[in-house]
Structure formats: structure tokens, C-alpha cells
PDB file of C-alpha atoms in Angstrom:
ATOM      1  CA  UNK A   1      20.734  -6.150  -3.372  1.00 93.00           C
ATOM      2  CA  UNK A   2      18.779  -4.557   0.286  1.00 97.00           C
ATOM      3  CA  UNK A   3      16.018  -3.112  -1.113  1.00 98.00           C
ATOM      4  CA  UNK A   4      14.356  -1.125   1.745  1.00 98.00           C
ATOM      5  CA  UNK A   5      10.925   0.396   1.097  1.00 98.00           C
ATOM      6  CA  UNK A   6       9.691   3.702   3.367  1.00 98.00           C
ATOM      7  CA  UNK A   7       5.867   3.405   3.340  1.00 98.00           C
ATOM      8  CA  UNK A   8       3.705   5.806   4.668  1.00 97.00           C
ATOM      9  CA  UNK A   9       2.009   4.781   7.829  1.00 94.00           C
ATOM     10  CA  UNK A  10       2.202   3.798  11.413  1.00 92.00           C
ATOM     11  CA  UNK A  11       1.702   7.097  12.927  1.00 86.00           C
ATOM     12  CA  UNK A  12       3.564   8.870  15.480  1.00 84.00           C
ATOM     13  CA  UNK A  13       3.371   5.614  17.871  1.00 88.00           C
ATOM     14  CA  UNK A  14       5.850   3.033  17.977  1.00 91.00           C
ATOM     15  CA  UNK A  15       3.038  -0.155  18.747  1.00 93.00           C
ATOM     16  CA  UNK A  16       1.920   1.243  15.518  1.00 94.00           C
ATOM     17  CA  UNK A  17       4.506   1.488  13.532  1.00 96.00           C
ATOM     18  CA  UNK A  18       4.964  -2.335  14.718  1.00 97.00           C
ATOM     19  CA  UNK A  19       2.161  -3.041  13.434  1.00 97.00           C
ATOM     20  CA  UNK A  20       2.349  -1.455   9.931  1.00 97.00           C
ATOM     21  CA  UNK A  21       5.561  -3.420   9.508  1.00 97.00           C
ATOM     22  CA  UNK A  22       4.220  -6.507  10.410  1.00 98.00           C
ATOM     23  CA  UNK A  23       1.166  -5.660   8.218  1.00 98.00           C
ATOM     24  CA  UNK A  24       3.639  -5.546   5.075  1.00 98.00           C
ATOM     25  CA  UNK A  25       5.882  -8.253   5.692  1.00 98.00           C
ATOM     26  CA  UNK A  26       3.309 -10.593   5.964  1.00 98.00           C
ATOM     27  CA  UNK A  27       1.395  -9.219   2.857  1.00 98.00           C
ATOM     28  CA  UNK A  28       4.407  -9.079   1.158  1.00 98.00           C
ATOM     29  CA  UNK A  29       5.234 -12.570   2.272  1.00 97.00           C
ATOM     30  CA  UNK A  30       1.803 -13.528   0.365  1.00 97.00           C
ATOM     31  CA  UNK A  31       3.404 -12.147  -2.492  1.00 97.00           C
ATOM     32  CA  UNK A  32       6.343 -14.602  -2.649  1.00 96.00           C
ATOM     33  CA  UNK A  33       9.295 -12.456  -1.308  1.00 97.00           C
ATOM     34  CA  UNK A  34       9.331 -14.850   1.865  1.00 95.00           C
ATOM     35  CA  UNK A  35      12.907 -15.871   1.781  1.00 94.00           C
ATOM     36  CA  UNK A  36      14.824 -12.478   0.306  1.00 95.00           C
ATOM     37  CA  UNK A  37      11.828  -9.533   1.703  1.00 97.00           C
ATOM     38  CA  UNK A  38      12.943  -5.839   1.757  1.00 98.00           C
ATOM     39  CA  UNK A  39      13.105  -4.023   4.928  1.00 98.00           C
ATOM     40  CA  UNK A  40       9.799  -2.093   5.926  1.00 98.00           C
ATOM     41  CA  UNK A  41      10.183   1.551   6.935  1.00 98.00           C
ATOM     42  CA  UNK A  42       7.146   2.954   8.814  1.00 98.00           C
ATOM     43  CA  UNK A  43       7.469   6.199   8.682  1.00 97.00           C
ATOM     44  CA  UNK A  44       4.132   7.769   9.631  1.00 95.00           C
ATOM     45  CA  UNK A  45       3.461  10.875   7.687  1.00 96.00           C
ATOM     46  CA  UNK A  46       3.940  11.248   3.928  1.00 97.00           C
ATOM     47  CA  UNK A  47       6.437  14.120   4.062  1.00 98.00           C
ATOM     48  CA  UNK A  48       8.321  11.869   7.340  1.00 98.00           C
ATOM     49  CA  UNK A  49       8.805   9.127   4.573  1.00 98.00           C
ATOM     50  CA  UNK A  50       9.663  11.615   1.717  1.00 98.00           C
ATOM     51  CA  UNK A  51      12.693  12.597   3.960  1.00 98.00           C
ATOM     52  CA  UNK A  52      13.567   9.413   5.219  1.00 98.00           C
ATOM     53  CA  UNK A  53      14.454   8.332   1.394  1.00 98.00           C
ATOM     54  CA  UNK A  54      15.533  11.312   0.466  1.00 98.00           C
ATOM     55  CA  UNK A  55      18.218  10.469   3.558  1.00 98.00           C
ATOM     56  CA  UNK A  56      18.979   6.805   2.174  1.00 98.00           C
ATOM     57  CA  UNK A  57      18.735   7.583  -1.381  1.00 98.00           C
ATOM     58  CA  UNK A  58      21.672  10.182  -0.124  1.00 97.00           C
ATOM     59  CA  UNK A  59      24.145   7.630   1.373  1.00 96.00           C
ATOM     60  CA  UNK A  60      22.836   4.674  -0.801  1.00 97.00           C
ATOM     61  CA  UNK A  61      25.554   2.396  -2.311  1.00 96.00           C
ATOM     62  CA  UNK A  62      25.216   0.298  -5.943  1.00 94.00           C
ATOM     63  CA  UNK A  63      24.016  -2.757  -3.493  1.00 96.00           C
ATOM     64  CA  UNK A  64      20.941  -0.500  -2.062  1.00 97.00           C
ATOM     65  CA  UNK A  65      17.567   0.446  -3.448  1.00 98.00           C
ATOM     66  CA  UNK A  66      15.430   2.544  -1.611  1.00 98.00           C
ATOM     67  CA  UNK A  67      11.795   2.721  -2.497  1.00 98.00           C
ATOM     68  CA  UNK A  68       8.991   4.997  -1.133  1.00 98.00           C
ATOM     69  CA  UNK A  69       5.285   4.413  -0.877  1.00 98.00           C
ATOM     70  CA  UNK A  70       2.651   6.391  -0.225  1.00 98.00           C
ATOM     71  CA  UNK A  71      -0.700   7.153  -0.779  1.00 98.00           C
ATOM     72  CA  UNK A  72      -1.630   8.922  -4.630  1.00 97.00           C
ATOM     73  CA  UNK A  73      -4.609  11.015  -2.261  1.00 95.00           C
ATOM     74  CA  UNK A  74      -6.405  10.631  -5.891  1.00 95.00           C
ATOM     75  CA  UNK A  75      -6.827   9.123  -9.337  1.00 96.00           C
ATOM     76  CA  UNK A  76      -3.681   9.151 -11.319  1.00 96.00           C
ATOM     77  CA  UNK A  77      -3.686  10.094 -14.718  1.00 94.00           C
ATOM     78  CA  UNK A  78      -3.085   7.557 -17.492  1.00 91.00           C
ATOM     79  CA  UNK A  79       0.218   9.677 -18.248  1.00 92.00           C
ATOM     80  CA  UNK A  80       1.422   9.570 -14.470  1.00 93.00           C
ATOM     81  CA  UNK A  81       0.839   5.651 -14.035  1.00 91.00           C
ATOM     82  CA  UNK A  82       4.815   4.697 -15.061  1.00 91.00           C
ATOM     83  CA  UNK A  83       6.026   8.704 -13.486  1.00 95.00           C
ATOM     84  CA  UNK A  84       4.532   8.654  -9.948  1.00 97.00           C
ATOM     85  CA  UNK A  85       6.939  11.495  -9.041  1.00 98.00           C
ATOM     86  CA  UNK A  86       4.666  13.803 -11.436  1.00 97.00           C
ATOM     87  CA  UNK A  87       2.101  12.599 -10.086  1.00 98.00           C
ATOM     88  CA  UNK A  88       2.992  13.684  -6.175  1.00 98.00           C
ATOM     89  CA  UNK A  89       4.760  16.591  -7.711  1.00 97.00           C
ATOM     90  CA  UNK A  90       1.338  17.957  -9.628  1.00 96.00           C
ATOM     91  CA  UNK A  91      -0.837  17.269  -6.163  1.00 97.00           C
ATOM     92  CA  UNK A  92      -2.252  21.164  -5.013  1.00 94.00           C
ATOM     93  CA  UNK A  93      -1.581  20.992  -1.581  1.00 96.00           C
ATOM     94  CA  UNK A  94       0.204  19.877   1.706  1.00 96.00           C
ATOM     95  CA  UNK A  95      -0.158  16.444   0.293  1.00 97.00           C
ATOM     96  CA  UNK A  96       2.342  17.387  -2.264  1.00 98.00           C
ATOM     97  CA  UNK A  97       5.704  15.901  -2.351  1.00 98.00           C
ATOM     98  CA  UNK A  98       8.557  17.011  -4.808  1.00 98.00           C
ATOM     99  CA  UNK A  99      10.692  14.749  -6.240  1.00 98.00           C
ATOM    100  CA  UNK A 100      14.553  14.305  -4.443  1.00 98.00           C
ATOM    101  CA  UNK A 101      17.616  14.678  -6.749  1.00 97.00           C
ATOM    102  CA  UNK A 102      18.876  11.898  -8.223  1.00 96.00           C
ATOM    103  CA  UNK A 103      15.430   9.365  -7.183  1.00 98.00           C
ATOM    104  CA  UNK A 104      14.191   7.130 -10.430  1.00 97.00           C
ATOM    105  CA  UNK A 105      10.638   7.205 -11.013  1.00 96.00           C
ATOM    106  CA  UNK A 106      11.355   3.280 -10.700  1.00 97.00           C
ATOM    107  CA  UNK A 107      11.733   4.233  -6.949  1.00 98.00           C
ATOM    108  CA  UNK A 108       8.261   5.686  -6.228  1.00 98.00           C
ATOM    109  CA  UNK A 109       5.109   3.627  -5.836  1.00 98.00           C
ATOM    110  CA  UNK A 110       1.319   4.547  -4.703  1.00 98.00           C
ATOM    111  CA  UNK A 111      -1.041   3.149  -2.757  1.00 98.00           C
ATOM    112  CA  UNK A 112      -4.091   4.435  -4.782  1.00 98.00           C
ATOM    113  CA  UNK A 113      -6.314   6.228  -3.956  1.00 97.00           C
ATOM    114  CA  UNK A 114      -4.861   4.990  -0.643  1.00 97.00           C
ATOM    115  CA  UNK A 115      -4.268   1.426   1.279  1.00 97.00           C
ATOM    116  CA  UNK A 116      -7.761   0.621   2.029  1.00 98.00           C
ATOM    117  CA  UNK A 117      -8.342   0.664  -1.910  1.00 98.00           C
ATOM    118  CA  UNK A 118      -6.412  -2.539  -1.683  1.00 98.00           C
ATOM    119  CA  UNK A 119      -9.277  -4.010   0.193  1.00 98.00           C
ATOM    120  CA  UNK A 120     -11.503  -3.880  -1.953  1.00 97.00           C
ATOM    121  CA  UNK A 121      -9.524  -6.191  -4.288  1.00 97.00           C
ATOM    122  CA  UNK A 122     -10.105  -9.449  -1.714  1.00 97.00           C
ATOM    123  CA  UNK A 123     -13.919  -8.910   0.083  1.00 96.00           C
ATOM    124  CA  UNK A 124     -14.048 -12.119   1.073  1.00 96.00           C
ATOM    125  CA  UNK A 125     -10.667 -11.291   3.357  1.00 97.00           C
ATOM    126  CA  UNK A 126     -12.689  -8.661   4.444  1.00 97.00           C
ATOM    127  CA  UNK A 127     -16.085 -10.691   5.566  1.00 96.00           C
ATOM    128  CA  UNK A 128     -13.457 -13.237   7.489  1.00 97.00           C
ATOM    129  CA  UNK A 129     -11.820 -10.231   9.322  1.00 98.00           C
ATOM    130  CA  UNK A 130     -14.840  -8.673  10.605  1.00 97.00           C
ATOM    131  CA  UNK A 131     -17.563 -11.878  10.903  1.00 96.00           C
ATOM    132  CA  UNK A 132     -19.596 -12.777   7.961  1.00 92.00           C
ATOM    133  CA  UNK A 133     -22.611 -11.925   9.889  1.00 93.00           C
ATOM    134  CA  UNK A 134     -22.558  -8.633  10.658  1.00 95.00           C
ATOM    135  CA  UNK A 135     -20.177  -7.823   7.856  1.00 97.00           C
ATOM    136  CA  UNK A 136     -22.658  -5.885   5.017  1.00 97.00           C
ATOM    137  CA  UNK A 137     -20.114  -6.524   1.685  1.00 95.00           C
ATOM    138  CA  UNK A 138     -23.443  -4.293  -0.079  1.00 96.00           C
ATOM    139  CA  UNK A 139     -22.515  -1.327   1.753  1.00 97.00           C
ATOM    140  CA  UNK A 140     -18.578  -1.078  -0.008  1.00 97.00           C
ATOM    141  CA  UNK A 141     -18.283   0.805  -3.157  1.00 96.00           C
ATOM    142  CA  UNK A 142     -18.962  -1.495  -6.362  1.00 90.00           C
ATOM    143  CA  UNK A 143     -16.488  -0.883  -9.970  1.00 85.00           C
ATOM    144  CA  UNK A 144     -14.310  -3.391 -11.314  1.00 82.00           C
ATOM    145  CA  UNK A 145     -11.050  -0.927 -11.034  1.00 93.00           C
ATOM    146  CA  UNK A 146     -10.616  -0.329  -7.321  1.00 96.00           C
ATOM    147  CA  UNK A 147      -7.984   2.501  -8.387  1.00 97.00           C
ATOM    148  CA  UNK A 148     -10.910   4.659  -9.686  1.00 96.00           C
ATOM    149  CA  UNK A 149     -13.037   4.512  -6.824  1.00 97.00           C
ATOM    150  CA  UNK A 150     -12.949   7.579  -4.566  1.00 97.00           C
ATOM    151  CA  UNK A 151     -10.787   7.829  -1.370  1.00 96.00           C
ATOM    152  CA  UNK A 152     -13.627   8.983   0.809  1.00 97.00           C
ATOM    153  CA  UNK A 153     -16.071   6.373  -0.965  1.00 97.00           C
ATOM    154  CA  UNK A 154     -13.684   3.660  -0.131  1.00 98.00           C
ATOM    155  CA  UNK A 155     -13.488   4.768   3.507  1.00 97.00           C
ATOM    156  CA  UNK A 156     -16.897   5.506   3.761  1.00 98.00           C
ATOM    157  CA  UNK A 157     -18.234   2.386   2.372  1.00 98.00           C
ATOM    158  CA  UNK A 158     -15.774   0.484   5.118  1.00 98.00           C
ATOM    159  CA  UNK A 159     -16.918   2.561   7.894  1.00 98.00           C
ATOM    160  CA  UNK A 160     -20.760   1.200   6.538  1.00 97.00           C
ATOM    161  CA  UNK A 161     -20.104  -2.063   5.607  1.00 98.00           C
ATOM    162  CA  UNK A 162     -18.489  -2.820   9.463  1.00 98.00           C
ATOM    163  CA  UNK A 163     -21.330  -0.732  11.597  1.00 96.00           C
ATOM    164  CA  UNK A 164     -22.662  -3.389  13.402  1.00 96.00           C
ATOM    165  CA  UNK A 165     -19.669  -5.829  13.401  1.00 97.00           C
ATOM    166  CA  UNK A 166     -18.242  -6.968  16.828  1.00 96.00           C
ATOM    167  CA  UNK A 167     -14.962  -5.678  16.044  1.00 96.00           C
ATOM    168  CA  UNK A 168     -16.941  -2.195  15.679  1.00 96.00           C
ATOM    169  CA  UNK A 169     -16.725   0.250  12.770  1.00 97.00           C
ATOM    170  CA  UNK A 170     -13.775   0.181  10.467  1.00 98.00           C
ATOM    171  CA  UNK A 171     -10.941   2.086  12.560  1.00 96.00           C
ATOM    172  CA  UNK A 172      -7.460   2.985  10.706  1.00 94.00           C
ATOM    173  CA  UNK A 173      -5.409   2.760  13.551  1.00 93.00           C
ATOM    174  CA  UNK A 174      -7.132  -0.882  15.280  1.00 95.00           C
ATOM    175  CA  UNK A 175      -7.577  -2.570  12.398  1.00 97.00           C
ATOM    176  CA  UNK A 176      -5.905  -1.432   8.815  1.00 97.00           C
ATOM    177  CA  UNK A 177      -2.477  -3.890   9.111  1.00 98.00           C
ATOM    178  CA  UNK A 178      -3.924  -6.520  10.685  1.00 98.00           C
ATOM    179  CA  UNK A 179      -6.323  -6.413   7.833  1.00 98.00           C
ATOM    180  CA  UNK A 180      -3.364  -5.846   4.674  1.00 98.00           C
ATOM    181  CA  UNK A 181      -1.545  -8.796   6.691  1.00 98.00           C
ATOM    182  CA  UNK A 182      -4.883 -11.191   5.879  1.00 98.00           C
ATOM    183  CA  UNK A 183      -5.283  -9.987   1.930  1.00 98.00           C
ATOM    184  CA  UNK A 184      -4.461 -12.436  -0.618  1.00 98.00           C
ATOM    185  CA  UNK A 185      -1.712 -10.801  -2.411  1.00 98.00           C
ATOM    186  CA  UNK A 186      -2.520 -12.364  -5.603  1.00 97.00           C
ATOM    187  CA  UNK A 187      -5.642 -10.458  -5.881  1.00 97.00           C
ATOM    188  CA  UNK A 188      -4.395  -7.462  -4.814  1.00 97.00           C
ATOM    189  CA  UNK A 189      -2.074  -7.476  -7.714  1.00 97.00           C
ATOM    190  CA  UNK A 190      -4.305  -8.769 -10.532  1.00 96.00           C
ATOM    191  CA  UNK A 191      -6.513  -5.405  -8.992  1.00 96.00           C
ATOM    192  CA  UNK A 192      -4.049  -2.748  -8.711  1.00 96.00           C
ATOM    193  CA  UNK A 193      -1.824  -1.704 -11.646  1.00 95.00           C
ATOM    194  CA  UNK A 194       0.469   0.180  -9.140  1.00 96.00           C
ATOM    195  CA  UNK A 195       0.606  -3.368  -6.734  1.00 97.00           C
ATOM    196  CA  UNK A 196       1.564  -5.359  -9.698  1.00 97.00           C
ATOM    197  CA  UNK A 197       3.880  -2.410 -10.697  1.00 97.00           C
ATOM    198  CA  UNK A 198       5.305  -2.733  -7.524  1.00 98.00           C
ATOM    199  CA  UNK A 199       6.130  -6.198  -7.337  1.00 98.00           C
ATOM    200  CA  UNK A 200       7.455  -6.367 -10.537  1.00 97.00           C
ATOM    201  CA  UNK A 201      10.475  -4.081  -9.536  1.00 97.00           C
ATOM    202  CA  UNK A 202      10.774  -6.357  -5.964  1.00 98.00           C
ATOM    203  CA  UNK A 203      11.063  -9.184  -7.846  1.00 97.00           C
ATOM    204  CA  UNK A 204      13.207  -8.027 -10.612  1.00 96.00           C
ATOM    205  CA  UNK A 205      15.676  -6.135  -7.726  1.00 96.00           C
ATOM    206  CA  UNK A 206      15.812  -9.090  -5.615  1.00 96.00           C
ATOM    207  CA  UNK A 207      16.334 -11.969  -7.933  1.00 93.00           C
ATOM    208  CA  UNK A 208      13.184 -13.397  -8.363  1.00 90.00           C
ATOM    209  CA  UNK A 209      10.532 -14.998 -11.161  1.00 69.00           C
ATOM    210  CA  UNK A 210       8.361 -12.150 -12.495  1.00 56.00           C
ATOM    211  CA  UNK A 211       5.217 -13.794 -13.930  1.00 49.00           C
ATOM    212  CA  UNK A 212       3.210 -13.874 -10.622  1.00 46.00           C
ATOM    213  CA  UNK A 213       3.443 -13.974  -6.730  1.00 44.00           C
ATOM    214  CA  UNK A 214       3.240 -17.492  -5.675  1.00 38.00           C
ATOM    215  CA  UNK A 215      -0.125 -19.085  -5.631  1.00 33.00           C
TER     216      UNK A 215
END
């Protein structure tokens, strides 16, 4: 089974895009998928990665899974949790995406509220990446499930917690996927019912255990 997985990310430049790729496959390899890993997409913009599955899920053969990954841009209901494609499809606004013919909600997964929610899940990661120093963990937005926190209270508190680090404030573009490539998957997943929801199907799709990313 080629399970390839179109994330939004990466932006319109290609250096970037490298380095979201790189970001995942090395997170991912955290995970335990070194050895049989899906191929990364980075597809910049939400609605970019919408139509590049929509194009694979078109031409896709019984040996191909596409998946698509983006960020929720908010909570997501109780109800939504197993049915992200209600989720994106009850969004007000350009960050709405409808759901293609045909696609299983088993082939939509969110970053909620959005990637740098995952961060939150491994602080220490965090404190190594920017210098324990000058790193203020205080500053980052406290609650024991990071999927209920805020998008703009998770970036905020990053942009606060890294203001007088020598790798300068917290910067999507400079330092997001070098960051998700240093997270401990394992935490991300006990953290994040969409991670572990995610991984589950990986692991199922490409033939391997499903109690746990290797530890």
C-alpha cells in the first residue's frame, strides 16, 4: 500500500516546501514508520492541498491511499472528532474546504487548532530548540488538552516565550519544521487525539503494530 499524505504547509517556496517535508519525515520517523513512511506532499495553502487530493484521490488505484492534513483553524466539536470532513465543511469562511466525491472521512486528518499546537505537547523539545536560557516555558499557554487551547494563544504564547532567545522570536517560516522534526512523537500522540488518530490509520494502512509508536 503507498500511502501519500498532502499536508498543508511549505508555502509558495520550494526551500520551504523542503523543509516541511523533511520536518514530517523525520517526525514521522519518531513515530516508528522509519522503514515503510508515506510520501509527504507540501502543498502550501489549504485549498492547494484540498486539490492536490482531490487530483490523486481521482486516479488512485486499490494499492493507493491518499490522505490530507491540514489545520482545523479551531476547536472541533466532540461530534466532528471521527468526521473531520464536517468539520472543514461547517468552517464560515475562506478557510472552508468541502469534502471531494468519493474521499472517506478515514482520509482527512487535522492539525488542531494548527501545527504549533503540537508543540506544546513536548516543552522540553522546545527549551532545547531555542536555549534553555533565554527560552521563558511560563510565557506558553498552560491546559492539559493542547487541542483546546486557542490558535492565536498558542502562537502568541510562542512568539513570548522565544523574545529574547538567540534564535529570535518564534518565526513560522525559519523555524516551525525544524522544530516538528525535534518533537518526540510519542508525546505528541499521547497529547493529540487527532495525532494518535492519525497514526493509527498509518500504521494500520502500512502494515504495522498499532499499540504505540516506538519508544
Amino acid at each position: 500500500m503507498k500511502v501519500t499524505i498532502y499536508v498543508e504547509g511549505g508555502g509558495d517556496h520550494e526551500n520551504l516546501r523542503t523543509s516541511c517535508r523533511k520536518g514530517f519525515r523525520l517526525f514521522l520517523e519518531k513515530a516508528g514508520f522509519r522503514g515503510k513512511m508515506p510520501a509527504i506532499m507540501a502543498c502550501g495553502s489549504r485549498h492547494e492541498a484540498l486539490s492536490k487530493f482531490s487530483l490523486a484521490l481521482l486516479s488512485a488505484d486499490s494499492n493507493q491511499f491518499p490522505i490530507l492534513l491540514v489545520d482545523s483553524e479551531g476547536p472541533v466539536r466532540a461530534e466532528h472528532r471521527e468526521s473531520p470532513w464536517d468539520h472543514l465543511g461547517a468552517i464560515v469562511g475562506p478557510d472552508r474546504l468541502a469534502r471531494p466525491d468519493g474521499a472517506l472521512n478515514d482520509q482527512a486528518y487535522l492539525m488542531v487548532q494548527c501545527m504549533e499546537s503540537w508543540f506544546l505537547a513536548d516543552r522540553d523539545s522546545l527549551g532545547e530548540f531555542f536555549g534553555r536560557q533565554q527560552f521563558r516555558a511560563e510565557s506558553l499557554p498552560h491546559g492539559d488538552d493542547v487541542e483546546a487551547i486557542a490558535r492565536q494563544r498558542v502562537i502568541d504564547g510562542l512568539v513570548h516565550a522565544t523574545r529574547t532567545c538567540k534564535k529570535g522570536k518564534y518565526d513560522k517560516g525559519k523555524h516551525s519544521f525544524e522544530i516538528l522534526a525535534g518533537l518526540r512523537a510519542d508525546r505528541v500522540e499521547a497529547a493529540s487525539v487527532q495525532v494518535k488518530r492519525l497514526f493509527d490509520e498509518l500504521r494500520a494502512r502500512l502494515g504495522l503494530r498499532t499499540e504505540g509508536p516506538n519508544r
